[in-house]
Short mmCIF file of C-alpha atoms in Angstrom, two decimals:
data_model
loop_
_atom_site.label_atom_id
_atom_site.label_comp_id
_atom_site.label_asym_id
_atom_site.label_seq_id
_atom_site.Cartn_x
_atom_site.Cartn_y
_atom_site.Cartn_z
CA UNK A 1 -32.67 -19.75 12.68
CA UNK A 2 -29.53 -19.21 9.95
CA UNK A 3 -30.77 -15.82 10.49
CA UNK A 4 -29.02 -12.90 11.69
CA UNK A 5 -32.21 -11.37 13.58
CA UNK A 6 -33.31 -15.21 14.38
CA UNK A 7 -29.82 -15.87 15.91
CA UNK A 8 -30.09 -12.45 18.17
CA UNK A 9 -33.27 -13.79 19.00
CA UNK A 10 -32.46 -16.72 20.89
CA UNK A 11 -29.16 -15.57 22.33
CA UNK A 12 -31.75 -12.77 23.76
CA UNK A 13 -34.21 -15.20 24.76
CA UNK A 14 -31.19 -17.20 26.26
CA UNK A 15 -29.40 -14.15 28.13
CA UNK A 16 -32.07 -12.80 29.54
CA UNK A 17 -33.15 -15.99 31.28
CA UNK A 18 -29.37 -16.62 32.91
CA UNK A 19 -30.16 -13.06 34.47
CA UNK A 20 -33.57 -14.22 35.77
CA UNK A 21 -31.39 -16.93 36.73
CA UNK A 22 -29.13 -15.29 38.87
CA UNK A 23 -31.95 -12.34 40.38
CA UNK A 24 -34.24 -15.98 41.17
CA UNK A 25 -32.46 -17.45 43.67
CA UNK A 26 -31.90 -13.85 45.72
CA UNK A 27 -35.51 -13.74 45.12
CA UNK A 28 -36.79 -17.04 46.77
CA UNK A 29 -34.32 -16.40 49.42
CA UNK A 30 -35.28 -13.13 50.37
CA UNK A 31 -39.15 -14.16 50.20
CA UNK A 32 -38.02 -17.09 52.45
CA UNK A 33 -36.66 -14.88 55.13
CA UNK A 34 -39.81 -12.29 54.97
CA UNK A 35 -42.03 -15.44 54.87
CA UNK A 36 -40.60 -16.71 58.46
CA UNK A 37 -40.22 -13.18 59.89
CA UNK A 38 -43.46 -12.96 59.49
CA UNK A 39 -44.24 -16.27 60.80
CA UNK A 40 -42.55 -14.62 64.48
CA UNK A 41 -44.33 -11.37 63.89
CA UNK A 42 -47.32 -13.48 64.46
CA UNK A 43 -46.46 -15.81 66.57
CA UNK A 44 -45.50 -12.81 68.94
CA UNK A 45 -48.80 -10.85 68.34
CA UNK A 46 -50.74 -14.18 69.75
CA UNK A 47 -48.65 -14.64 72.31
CA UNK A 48 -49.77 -11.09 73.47
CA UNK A 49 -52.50 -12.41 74.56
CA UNK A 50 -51.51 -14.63 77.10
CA UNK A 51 -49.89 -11.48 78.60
CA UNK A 52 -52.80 -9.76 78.70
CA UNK A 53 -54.66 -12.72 80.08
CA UNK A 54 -53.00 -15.45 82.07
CA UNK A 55 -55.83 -17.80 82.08
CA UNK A 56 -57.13 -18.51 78.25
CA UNK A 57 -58.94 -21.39 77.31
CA UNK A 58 -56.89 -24.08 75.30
CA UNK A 59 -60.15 -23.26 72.52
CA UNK A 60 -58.62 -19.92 72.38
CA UNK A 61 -55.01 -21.01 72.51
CA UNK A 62 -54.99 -23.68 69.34
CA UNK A 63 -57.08 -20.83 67.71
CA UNK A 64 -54.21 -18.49 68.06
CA UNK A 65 -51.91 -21.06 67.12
CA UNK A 66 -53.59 -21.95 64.09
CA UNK A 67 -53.41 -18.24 63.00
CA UNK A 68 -50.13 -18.00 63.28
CA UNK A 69 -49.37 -20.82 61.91
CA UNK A 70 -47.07 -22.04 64.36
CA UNK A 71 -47.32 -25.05 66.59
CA UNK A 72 -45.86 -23.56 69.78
CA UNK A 73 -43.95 -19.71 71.26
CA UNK A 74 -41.35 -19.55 73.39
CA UNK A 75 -40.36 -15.86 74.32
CA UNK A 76 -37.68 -15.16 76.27
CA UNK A 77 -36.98 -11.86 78.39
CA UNK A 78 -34.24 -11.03 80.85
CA UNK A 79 -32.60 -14.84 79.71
CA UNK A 80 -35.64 -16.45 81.18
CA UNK A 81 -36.91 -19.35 78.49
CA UNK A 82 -40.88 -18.59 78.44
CA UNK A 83 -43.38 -21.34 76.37
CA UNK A 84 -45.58 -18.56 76.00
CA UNK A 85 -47.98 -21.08 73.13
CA UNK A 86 -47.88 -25.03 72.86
CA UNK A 87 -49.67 -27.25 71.10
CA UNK A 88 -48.61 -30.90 70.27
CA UNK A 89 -45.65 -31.35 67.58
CA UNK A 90 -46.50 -34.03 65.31
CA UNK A 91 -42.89 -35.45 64.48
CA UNK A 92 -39.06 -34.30 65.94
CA UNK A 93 -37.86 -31.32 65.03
CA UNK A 94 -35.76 -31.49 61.75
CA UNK A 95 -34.00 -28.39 61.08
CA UNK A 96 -33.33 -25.03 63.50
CA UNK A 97 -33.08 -21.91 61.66
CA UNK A 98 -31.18 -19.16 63.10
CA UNK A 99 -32.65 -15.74 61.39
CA UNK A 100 -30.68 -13.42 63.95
CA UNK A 101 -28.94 -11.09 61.09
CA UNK A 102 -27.90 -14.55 58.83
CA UNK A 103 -25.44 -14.07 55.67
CA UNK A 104 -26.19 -13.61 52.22
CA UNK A 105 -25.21 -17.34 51.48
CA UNK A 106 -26.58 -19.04 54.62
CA UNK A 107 -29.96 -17.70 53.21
CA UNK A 108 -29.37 -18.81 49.89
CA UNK A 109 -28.20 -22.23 51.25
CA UNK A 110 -31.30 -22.82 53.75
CA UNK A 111 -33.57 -21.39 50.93
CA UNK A 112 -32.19 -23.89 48.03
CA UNK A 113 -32.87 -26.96 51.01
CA UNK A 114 -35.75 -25.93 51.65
CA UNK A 115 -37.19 -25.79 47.82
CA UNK A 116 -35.47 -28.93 47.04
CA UNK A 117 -36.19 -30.87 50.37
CA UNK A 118 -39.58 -33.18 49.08
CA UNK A 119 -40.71 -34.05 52.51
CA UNK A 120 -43.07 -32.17 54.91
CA UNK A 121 -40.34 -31.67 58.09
CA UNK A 122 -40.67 -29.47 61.31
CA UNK A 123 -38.61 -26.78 61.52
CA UNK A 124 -37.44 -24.75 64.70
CA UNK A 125 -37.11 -20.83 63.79
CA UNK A 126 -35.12 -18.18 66.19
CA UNK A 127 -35.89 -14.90 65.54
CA UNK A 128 -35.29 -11.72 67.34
CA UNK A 129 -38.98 -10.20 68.62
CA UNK A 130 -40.04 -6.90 67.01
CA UNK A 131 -40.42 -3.90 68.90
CA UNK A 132 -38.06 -5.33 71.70
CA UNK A 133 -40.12 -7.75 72.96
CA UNK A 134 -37.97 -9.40 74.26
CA UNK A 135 -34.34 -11.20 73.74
CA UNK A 136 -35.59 -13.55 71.29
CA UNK A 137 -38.36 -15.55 69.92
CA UNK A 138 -38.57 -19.48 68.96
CA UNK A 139 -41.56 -20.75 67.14
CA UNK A 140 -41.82 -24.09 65.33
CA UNK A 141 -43.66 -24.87 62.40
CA UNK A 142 -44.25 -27.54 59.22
CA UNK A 143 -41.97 -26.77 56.45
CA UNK A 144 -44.30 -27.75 53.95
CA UNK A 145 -46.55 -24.35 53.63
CA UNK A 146 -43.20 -22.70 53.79
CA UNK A 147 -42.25 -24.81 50.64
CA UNK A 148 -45.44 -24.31 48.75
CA UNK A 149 -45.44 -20.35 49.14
CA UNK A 150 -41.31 -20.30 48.01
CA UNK A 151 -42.85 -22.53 44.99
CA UNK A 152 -45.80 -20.36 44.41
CA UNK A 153 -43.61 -17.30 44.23
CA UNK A 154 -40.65 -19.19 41.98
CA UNK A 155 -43.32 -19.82 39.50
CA UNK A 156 -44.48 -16.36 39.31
CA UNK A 157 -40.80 -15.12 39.00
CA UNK A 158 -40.21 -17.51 36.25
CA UNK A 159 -43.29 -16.84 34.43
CA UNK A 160 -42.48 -12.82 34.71
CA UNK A 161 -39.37 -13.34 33.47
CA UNK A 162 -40.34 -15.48 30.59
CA UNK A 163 -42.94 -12.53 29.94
CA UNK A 164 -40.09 -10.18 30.35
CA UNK A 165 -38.04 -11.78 28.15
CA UNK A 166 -40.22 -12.53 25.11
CA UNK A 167 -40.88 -8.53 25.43
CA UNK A 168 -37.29 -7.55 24.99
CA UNK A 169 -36.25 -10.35 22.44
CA UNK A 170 -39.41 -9.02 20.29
CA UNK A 171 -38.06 -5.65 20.62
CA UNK A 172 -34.21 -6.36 20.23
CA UNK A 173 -35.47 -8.27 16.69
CA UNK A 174 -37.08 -5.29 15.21
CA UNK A 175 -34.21 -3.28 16.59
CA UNK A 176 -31.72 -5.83 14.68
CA UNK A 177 -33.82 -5.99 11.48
CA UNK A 178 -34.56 -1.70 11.48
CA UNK A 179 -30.88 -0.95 12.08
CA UNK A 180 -28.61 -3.90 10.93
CA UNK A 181 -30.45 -6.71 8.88
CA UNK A 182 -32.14 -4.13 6.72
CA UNK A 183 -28.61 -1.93 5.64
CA UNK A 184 -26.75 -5.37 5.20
CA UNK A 185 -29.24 -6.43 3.13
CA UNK A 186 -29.55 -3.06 1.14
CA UNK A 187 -25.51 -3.50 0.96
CA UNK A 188 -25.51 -7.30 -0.11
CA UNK A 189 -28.29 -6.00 -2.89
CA UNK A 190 -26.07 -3.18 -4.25
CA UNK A 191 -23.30 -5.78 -4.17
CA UNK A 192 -25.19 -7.91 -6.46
CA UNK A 193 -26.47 -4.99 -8.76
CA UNK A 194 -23.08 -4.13 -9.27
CA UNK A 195 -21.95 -7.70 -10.27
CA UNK A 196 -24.09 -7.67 -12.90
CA UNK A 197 -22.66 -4.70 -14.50
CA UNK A 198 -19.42 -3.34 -13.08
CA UNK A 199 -18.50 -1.34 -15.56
CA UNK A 200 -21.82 1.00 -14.53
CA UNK A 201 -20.71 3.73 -12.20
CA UNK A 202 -24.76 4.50 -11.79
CA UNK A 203 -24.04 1.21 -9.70
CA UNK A 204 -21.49 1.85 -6.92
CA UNK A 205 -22.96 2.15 -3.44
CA UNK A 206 -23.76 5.40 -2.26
CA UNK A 207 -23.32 4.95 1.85
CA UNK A 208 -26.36 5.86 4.14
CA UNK A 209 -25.98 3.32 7.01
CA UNK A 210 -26.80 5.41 10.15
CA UNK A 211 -24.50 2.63 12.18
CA UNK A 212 -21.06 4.15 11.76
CA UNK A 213 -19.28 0.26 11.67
CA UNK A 214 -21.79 -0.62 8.98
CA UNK A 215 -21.29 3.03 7.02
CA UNK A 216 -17.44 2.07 7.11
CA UNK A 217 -18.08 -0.74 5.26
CA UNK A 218 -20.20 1.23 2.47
CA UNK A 219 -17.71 3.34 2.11
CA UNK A 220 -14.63 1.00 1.81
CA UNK A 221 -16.94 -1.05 -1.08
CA UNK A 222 -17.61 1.85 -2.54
CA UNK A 223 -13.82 2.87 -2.71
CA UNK A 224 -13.46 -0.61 -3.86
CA UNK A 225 -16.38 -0.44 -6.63
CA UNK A 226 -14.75 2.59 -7.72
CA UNK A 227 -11.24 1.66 -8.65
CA UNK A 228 -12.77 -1.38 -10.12
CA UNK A 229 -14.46 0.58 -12.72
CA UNK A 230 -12.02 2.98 -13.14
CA UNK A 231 -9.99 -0.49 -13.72
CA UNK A 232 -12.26 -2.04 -15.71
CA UNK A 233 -12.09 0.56 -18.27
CA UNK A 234 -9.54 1.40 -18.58
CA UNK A 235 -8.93 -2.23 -19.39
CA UNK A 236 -11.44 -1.84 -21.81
CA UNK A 237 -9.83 0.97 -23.33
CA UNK A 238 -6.49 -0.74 -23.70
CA UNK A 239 -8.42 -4.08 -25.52
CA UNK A 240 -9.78 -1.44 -28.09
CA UNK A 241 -6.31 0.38 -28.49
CA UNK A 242 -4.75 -2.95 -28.89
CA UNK A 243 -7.06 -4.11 -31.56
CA UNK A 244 -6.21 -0.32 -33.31
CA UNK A 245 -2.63 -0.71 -32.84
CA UNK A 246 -2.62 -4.53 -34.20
CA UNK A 247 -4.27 -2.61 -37.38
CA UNK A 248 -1.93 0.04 -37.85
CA UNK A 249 1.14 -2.53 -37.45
CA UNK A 250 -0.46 -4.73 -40.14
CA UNK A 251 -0.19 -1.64 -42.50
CA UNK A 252 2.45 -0.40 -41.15
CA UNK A 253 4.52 -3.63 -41.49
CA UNK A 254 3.05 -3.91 -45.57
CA UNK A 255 4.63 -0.09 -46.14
CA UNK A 256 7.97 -0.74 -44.46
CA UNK A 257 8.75 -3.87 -46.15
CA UNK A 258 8.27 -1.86 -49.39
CA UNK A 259 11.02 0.40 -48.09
CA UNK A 260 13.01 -2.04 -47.70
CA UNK A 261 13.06 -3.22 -51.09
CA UNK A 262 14.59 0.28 -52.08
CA UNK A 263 17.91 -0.76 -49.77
CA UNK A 264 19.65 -2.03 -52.04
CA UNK A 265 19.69 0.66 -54.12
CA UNK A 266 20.63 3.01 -51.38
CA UNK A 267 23.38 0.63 -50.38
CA UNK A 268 24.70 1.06 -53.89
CA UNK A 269 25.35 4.78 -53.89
CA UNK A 270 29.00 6.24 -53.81
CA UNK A 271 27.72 9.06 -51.84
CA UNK A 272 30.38 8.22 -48.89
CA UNK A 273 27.69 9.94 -46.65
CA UNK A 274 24.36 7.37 -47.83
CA UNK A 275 27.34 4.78 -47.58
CA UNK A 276 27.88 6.04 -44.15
CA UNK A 277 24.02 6.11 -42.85
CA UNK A 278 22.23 3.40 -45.46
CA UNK A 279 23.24 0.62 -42.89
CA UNK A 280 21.68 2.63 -39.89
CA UNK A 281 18.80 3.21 -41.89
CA UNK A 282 18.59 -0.65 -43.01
CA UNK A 283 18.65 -2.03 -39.01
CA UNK A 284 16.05 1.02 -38.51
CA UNK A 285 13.96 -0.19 -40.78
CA UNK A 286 14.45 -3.76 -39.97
CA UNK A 287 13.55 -3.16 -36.31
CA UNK A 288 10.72 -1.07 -37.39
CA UNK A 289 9.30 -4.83 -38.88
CA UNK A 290 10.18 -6.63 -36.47
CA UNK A 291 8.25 -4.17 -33.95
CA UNK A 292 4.94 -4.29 -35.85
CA UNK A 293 5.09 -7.95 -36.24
CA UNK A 294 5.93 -8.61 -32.46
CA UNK A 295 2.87 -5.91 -31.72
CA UNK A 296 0.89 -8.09 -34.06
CA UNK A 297 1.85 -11.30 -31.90
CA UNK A 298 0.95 -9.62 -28.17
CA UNK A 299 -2.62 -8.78 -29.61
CA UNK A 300 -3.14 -12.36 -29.88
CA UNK A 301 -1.61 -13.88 -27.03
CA UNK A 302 1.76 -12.29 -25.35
CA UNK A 303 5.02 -10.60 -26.03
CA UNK A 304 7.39 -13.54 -27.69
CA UNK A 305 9.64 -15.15 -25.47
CA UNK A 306 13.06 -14.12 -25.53
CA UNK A 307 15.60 -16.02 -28.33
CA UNK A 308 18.72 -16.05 -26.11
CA UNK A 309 22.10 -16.01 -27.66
CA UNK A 310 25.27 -14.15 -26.84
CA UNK A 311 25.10 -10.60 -27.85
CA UNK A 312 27.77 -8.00 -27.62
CA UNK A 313 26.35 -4.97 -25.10
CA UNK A 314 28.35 -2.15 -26.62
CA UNK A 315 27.42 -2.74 -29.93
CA UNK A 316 23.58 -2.66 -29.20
CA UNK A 317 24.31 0.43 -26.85
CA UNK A 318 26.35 2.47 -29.90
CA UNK A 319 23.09 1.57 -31.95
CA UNK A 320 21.19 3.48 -29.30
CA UNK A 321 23.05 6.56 -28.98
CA UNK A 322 23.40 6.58 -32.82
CA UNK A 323 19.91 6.48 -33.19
CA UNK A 324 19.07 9.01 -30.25
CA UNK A 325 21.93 11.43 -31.42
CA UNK A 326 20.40 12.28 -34.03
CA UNK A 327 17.32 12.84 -32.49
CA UNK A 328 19.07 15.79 -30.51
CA UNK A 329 21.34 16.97 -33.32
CA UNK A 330 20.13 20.16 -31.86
CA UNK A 331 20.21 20.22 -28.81
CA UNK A 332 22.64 20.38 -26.28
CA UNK A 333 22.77 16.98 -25.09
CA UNK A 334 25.74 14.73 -24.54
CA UNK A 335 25.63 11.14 -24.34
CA UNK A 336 28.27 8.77 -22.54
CA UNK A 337 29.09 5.24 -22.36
CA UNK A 338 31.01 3.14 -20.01
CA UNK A 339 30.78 -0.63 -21.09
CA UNK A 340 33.50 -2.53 -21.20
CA UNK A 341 34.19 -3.92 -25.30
CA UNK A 342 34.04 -7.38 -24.59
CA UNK A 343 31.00 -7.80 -22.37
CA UNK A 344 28.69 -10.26 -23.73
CA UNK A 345 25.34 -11.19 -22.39
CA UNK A 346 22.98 -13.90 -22.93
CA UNK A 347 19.85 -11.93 -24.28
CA UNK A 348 17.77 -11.42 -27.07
CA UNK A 349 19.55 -8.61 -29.02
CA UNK A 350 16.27 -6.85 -30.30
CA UNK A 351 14.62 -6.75 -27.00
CA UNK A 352 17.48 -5.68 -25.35
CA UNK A 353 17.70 -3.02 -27.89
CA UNK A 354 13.95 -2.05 -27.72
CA UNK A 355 14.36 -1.73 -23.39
CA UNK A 356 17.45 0.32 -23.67
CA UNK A 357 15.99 2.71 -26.53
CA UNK A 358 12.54 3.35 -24.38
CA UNK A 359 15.07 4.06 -21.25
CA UNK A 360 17.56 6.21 -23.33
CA UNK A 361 14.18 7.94 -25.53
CA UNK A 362 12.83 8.76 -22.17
CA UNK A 363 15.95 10.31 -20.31
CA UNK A 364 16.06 12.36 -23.65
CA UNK A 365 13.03 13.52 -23.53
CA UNK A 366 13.04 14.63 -19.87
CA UNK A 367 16.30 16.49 -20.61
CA UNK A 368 14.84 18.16 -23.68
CA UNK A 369 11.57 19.61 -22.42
CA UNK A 370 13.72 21.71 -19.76
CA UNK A 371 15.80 23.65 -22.49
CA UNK A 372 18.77 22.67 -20.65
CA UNK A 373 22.10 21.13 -21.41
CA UNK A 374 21.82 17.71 -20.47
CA UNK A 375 23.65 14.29 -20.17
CA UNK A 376 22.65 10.51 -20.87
CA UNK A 377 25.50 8.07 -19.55
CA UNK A 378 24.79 4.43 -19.88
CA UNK A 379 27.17 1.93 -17.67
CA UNK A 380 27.48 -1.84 -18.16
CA UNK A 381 29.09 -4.05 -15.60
CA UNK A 382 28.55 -7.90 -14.46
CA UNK A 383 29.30 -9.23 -11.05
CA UNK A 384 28.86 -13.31 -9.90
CA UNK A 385 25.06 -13.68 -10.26
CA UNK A 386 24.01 -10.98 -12.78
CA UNK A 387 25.02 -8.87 -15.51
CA UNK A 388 23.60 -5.05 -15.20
CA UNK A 389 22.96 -2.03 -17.49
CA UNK A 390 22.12 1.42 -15.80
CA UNK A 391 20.70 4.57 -17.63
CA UNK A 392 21.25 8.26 -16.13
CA UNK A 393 20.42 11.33 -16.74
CA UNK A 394 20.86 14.92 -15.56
CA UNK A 395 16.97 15.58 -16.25
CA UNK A 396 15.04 17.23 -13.34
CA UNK A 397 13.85 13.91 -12.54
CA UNK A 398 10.71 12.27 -12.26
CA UNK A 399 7.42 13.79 -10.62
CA UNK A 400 5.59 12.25 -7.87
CA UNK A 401 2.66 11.26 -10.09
CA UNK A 402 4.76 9.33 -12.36
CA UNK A 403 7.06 7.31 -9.14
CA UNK A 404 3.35 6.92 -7.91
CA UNK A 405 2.34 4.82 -10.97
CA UNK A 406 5.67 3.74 -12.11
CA UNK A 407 5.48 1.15 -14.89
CA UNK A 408 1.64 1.20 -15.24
CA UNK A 409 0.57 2.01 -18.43
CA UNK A 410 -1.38 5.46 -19.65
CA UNK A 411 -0.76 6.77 -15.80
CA UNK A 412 3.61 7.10 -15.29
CA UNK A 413 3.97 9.23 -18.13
CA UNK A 414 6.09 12.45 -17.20
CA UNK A 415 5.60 14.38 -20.08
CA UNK A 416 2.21 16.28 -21.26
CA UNK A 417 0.43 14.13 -23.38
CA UNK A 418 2.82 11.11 -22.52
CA UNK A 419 1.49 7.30 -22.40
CA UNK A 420 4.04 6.11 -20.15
CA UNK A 421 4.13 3.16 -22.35
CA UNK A 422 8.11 3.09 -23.03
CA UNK A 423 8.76 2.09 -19.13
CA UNK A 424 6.30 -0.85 -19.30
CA UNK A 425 7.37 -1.66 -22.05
CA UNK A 426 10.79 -1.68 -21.41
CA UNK A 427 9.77 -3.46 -18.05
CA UNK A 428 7.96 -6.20 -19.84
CA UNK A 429 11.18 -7.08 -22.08
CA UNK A 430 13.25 -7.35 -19.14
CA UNK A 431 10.81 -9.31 -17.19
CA UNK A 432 10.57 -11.79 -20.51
CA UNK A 433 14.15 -12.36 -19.71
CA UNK A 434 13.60 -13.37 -16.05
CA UNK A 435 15.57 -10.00 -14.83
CA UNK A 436 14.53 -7.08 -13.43
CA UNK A 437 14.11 -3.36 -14.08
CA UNK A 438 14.46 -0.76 -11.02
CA UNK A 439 14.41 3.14 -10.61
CA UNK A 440 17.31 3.35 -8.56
CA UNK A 441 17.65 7.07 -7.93
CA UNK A 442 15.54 10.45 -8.84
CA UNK A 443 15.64 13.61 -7.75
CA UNK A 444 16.20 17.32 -9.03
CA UNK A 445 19.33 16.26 -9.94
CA UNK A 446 18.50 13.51 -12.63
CA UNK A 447 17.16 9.24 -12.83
CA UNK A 448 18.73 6.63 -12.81
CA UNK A 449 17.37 2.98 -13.90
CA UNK A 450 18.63 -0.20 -13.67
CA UNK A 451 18.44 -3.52 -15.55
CA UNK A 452 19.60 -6.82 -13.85
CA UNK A 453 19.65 -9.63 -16.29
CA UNK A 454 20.67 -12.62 -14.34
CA UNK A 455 23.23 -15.14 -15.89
CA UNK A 456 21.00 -18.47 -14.11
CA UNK A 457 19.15 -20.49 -16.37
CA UNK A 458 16.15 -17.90 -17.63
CA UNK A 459 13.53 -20.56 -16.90
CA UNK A 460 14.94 -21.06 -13.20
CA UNK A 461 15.43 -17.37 -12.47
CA UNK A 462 12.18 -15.94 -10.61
CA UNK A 463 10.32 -13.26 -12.64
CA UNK A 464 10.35 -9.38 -10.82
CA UNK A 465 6.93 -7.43 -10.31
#
């Protein structure tokens, strides 16, 4: 009985009875009362007949007596006491009821004695005469038949109700099985046929419960089956771009290392303008190896942890804006700086650089694809517990897609055909170093974004979501 429908059964079963309960005992006492008001109905109808006749034979009295079911009458009219019918009383009276307009719970009361008493007794019973007979009416009688009629009728009751209640658990259990145990089981199936093969939309739960509770639930799982799938392949689809990316860094790596053996030659020119732009180049190209081999090592297990030394902020920031300036030689875009000379921070130089550049690339971007004059300031500061690096623009800021689904990747990108990559990336670095990166600000007026790298002990400082 682990059962749904066998559990509903037998609370049925078990309800029903505690009502049968409660209407039994009414019941008995109420055919208790009718049983002795009877009993004085005709115990007055015989003694009629000593009215009509004064002188009846004691034959013809006992008869009447018998029928009744009484041993003797007393009537009593204008308060004279009348033994109307007598007959010998075989033991002392043992109990006087009193069934002049009695109480709910004196009947109850005098009906559960009388069930429970196991003795054969003589009872007195006071009545008032029907038909105004008279003031009242006494008769006394055995108890026993009285008992053996209430018992009679108590087993009846009990038997209806257990008739009763068989009926209506039978019915309640197909009613549970049609319209619940039937739709949980047709949801607990789907749940199962989707297990086996979530990434098969043919196998989210189309909801036809005709219980609105249970049609909730359909359609929450099948909001839930849905972004799981979506999820699910889109993981899948970032596992097969990761294995094409970790090909096209292998030979991408092999054909910039090959550039870089023509350096040196480049390095060597007295063109004061190569002499001016060969080193740029050379870190350019430098980074550009170091990025394909790190994208090589996070398709087999993670982005490298962070090798922390002291690095000098402005210099990596001036390597930025070189590197982005040229990017918008023609455009009308200004970028700013406001980092004080000798800040140093405890990062990993080339990370650092790679989550400033994706910031920076970004604001550039934004600014760009408005045909605007624009403005890219980058701030350093450091206070007691952290050292921080903020990014603004003047860009038109971001859209409410892209703070929706801020640093998830192929979803936050703002511009058309945009991965959104550069922010998770960026966010990843940062994370690697135990800090934290934040949109602080956006509107129509530009972004801002935040980095907090915190000067604690990396391994001690809590990693931001």
């Amino acid at each position: 009985m682990n059962t749904l429908s066998g559990r509903f059964l037998i609370l049925t079963i078990i309800f029903v009875m505690l009502a049968e309960v409660f209407i039994f005992v009414p019941s008995v006492a109420r055919f208790r009362q009718d049983y002795l008001l009877a009993r004085l109905e005709r115990a007055q109808i015989a003694s009629l007949a000593l009215e009509a006749d004064d002188m009846i034979s004691p034959a013809l009295e006992a008869e009447l007596l018998k029928n009744a079911g009484v041993f003797n009458v007393v009537l009593r009219r204008d308060e004279i006491r009348q033994l109307a019918l007598s007959s010998p009383i075989p033991s002392p009276i043992y109990q006087t009821y009193d069934m002049r307009d009695p109480t709910s719970m004196t009947l109850i009361m005098d009906a559960m004695r009388t069930i429970l008493d196991g003795e054969d007794r003589v009872i007195r019973v006071i009545g008032n005469p029907v038909q105004d007979g008279g003031l009242l009416i006494e008769v006394t009688m055995m108890q026993y038949p009285l008992q053996e009629a209430m018992w009679e009728y108590g087993r009846n009751v009990l038997i209806l109700s257990a008739i009763i209640s068989i009926i209506t658990a039978g019915l309640l259990f197909v009613a549970v099985q049609v319209f619940l145990v039937r739709p949980i089981k047709g949801v607990v199936g789907s749940m199962q046929r989707y297990a086996a093969a979530p990434e098969d939309a043919r196998r989210i739960i189309e909801p036809g419960a005709g219980v609105r509770e249970l049609r909730d639930a359909e359609e929450a799982l099948q909001s839930m089956q849905t972004q799981l799938t979506g999820s699910l392949k889109q993981k899948d689809r970032l596992a097969q771009l990761g294995g094409a990316v970790a090909k096209v860094s292998h030979d991408l790596r092999n054909i910039l290392t090959s550039a870089q053996l023509f350096t040196d030659r480049i390095e060597s020119s007295e063109d004061p303008l190569v002499k001016r732009m060969a080193p740029k180049l050379v870190g350019s190209i430098t980074r550009a190896v170091n990025l394909c081999e790190t994208t090589l090592a996070f398709g087999k297990v993670d982005e490298p942890a962070p090798a922390l030394s002291r690095v000098n902020l402005s210099q990596i920031v001036n390597d930025v804006i070189d590197s982005e300036r040229l990017a918008a030689a023609d455009y009308a875009l200004s970028f700013a700086e406001d980092i004080p000379a000798s800040l140093m921070l405890r990062a990993d130089g080339e990370q650092l650089f790679r989550a400033i550049f994706n910031l920076v690339r970004n604001a550039r971007q934004a600014i760009m694809a408005t045909g605007q004059p624009g403005e890219i300031c980058i701030k350093g500061f450091e206070d007691d517990g952290a050292w921080w690096i903020t990014v603004s623009d003047t860009g038109p800021g971001l859209p409410a897609r892209a703070r929706e689904h801020l640093f998830q990747p192929f979803q936050g990108g703002v511009r058309k055909g945009g991965s959104g990559l550069g922010l998770v990336i960026a966010a990843d670095l940062v994370r690697g170093h135990g800090g934290r990166l934040e949109l602080q600000r956006t509107d129509e007026s530009g972004t801002t974004f935040a980095i907090q790298l915190p000067k604690a002990d990396m391994t001690l400082a809590p990693a931001a979501e």
